[in-house]
C-alpha positions as a LaTeX table, in Angstrom:
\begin{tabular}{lrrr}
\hline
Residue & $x$ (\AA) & $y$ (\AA) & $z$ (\AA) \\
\hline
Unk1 & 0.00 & 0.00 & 0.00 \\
Unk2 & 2.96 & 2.42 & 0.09 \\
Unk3 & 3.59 & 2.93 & 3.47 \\
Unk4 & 3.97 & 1.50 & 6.68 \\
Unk5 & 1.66 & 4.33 & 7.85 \\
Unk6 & $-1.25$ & 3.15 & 4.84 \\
Unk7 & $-4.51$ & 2.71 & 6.49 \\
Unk8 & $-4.44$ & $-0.53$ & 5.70 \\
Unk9 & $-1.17$ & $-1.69$ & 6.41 \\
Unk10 & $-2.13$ & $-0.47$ & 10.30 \\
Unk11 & $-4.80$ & $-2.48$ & 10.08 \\
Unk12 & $-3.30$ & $-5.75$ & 8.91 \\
Unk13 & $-0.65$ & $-5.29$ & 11.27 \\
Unk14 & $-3.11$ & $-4.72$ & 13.92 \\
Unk15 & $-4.93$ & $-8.16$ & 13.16 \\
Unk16 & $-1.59$ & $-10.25$ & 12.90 \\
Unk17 & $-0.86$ & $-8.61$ & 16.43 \\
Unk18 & $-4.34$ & $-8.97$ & 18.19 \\
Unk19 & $-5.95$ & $-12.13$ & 16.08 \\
Unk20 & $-3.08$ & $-13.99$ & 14.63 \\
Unk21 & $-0.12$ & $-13.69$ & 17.50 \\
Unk22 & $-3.15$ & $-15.22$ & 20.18 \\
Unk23 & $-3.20$ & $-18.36$ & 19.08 \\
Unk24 & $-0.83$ & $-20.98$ & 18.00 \\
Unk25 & $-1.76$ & $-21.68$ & 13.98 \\
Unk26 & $-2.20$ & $-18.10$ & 14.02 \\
Unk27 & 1.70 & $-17.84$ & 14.83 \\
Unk28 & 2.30 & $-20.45$ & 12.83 \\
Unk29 & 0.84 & $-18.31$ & 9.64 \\
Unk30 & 2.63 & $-15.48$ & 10.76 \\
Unk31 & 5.94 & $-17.13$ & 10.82 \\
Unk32 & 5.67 & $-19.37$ & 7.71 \\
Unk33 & 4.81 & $-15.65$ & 5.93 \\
Unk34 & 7.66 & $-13.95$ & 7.22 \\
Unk35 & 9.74 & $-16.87$ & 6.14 \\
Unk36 & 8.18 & $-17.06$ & 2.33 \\
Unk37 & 6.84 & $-13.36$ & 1.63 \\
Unk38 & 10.09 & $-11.54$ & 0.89 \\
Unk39 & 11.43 & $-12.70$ & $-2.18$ \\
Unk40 & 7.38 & $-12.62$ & $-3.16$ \\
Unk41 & 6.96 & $-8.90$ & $-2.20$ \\
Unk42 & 10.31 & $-7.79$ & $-3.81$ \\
Unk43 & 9.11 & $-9.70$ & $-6.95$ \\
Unk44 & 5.38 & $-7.75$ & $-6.41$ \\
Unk45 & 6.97 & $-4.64$ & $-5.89$ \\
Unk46 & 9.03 & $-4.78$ & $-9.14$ \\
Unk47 & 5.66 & $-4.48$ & $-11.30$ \\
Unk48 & 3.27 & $-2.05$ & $-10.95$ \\
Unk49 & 0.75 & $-4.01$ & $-12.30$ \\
Unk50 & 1.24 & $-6.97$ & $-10.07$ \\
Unk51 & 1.42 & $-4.05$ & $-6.84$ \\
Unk52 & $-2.29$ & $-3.25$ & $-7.88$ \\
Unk53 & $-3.20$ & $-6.60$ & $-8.45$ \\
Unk54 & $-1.77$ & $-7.57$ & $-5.03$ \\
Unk55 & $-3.71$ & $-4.99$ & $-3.60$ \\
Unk56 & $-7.17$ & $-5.37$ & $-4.65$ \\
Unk57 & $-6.47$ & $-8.85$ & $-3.84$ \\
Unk58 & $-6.06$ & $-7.74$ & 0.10 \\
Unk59 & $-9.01$ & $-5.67$ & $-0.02$ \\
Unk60 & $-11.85$ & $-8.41$ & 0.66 \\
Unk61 & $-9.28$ & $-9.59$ & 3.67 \\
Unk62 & $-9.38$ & $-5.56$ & 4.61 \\
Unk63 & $-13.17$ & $-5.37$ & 4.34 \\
Unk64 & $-13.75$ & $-8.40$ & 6.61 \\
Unk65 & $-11.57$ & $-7.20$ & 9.04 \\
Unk66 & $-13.04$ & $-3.21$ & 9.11 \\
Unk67 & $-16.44$ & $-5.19$ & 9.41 \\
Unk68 & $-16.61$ & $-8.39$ & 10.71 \\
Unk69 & $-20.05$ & $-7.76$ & 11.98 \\
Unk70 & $-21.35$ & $-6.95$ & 8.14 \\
Unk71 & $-19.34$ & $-10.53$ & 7.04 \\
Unk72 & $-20.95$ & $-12.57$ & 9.86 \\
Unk73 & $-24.12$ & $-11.66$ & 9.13 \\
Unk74 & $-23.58$ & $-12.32$ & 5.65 \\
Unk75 & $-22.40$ & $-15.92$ & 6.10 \\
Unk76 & $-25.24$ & $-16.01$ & 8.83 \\
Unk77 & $-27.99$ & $-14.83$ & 5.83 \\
Unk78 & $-26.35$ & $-17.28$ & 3.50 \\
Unk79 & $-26.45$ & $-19.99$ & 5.82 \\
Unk80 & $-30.22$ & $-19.63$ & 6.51 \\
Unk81 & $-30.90$ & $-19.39$ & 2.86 \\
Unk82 & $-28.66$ & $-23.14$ & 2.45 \\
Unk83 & $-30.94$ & $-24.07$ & 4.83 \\
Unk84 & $-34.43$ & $-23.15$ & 3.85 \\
Unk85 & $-33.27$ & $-24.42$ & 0.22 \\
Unk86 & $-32.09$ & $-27.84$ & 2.22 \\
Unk87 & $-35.67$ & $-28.13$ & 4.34 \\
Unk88 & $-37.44$ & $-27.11$ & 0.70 \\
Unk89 & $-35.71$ & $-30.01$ & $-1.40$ \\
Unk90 & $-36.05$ & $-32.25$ & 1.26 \\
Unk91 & $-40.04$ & $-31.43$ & 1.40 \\
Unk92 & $-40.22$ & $-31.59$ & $-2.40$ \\
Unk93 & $-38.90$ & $-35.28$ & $-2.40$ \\
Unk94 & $-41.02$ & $-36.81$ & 0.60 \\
Unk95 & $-44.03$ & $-35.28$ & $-1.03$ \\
Unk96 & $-42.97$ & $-37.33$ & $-4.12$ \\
Unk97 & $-42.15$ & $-40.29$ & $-2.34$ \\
Unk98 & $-45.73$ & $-40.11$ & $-0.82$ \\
Unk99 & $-47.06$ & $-39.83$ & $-4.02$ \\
Unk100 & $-44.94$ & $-42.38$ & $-5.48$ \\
Unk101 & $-46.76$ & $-44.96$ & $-3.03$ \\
Unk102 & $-50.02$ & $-44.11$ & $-3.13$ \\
Unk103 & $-49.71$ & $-45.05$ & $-7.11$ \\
Unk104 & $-48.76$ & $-48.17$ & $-6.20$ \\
\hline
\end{tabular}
């Protein structure tokens, strides 16, 4: 993004310190990164298009993060929808099974 000081490079950091250094795979992450990300990022930051493909690549991470509430009730809506699809097929078919031995 820049900067150290970008936005969005606070933020990250901010989640790899609060969220990521808490728990064990979380450090895990973090240090397999460290260890594989440099020669990555210095290839990145050699193309500009590749910097603002990197980017816009981060930003659904980014959005998530600034609003986890927004992205749980997403997956939450979703979910419910799976379901009520699920409990609708599964209606659908016992309703033809019924029918299926009352021919019969």
């Amino acid at each position: 993004f820049g900067s150290y000081h970008a936005p969005e490079v606070i933020l990250l950091q901010k989640f790899r310190d609060r969220i990521l250094l808490a728990s064990e795979p979380g450090r895990l992450l973090v240090e397999f990164y460290y260890r594989v990300s440099p020669p990555i990022a210095d290839f990145i930051g050699k193309d500009d298009s590749l910097r603002r493909a990197t980017r816009a690549s981060l930003k659904p991470l980014i959005f998530s993060i600034q609003h986890r509430l927004a992205v749980y009730m997403g997956v939450l809506v979703l979910l419910m929808g799976l379901t009520f699809a699920l409990y609708a097929q599964q209606r659908r078919l016992v309703r033809e099974v019924r029918n299926i031995r009352w021919k019969k």
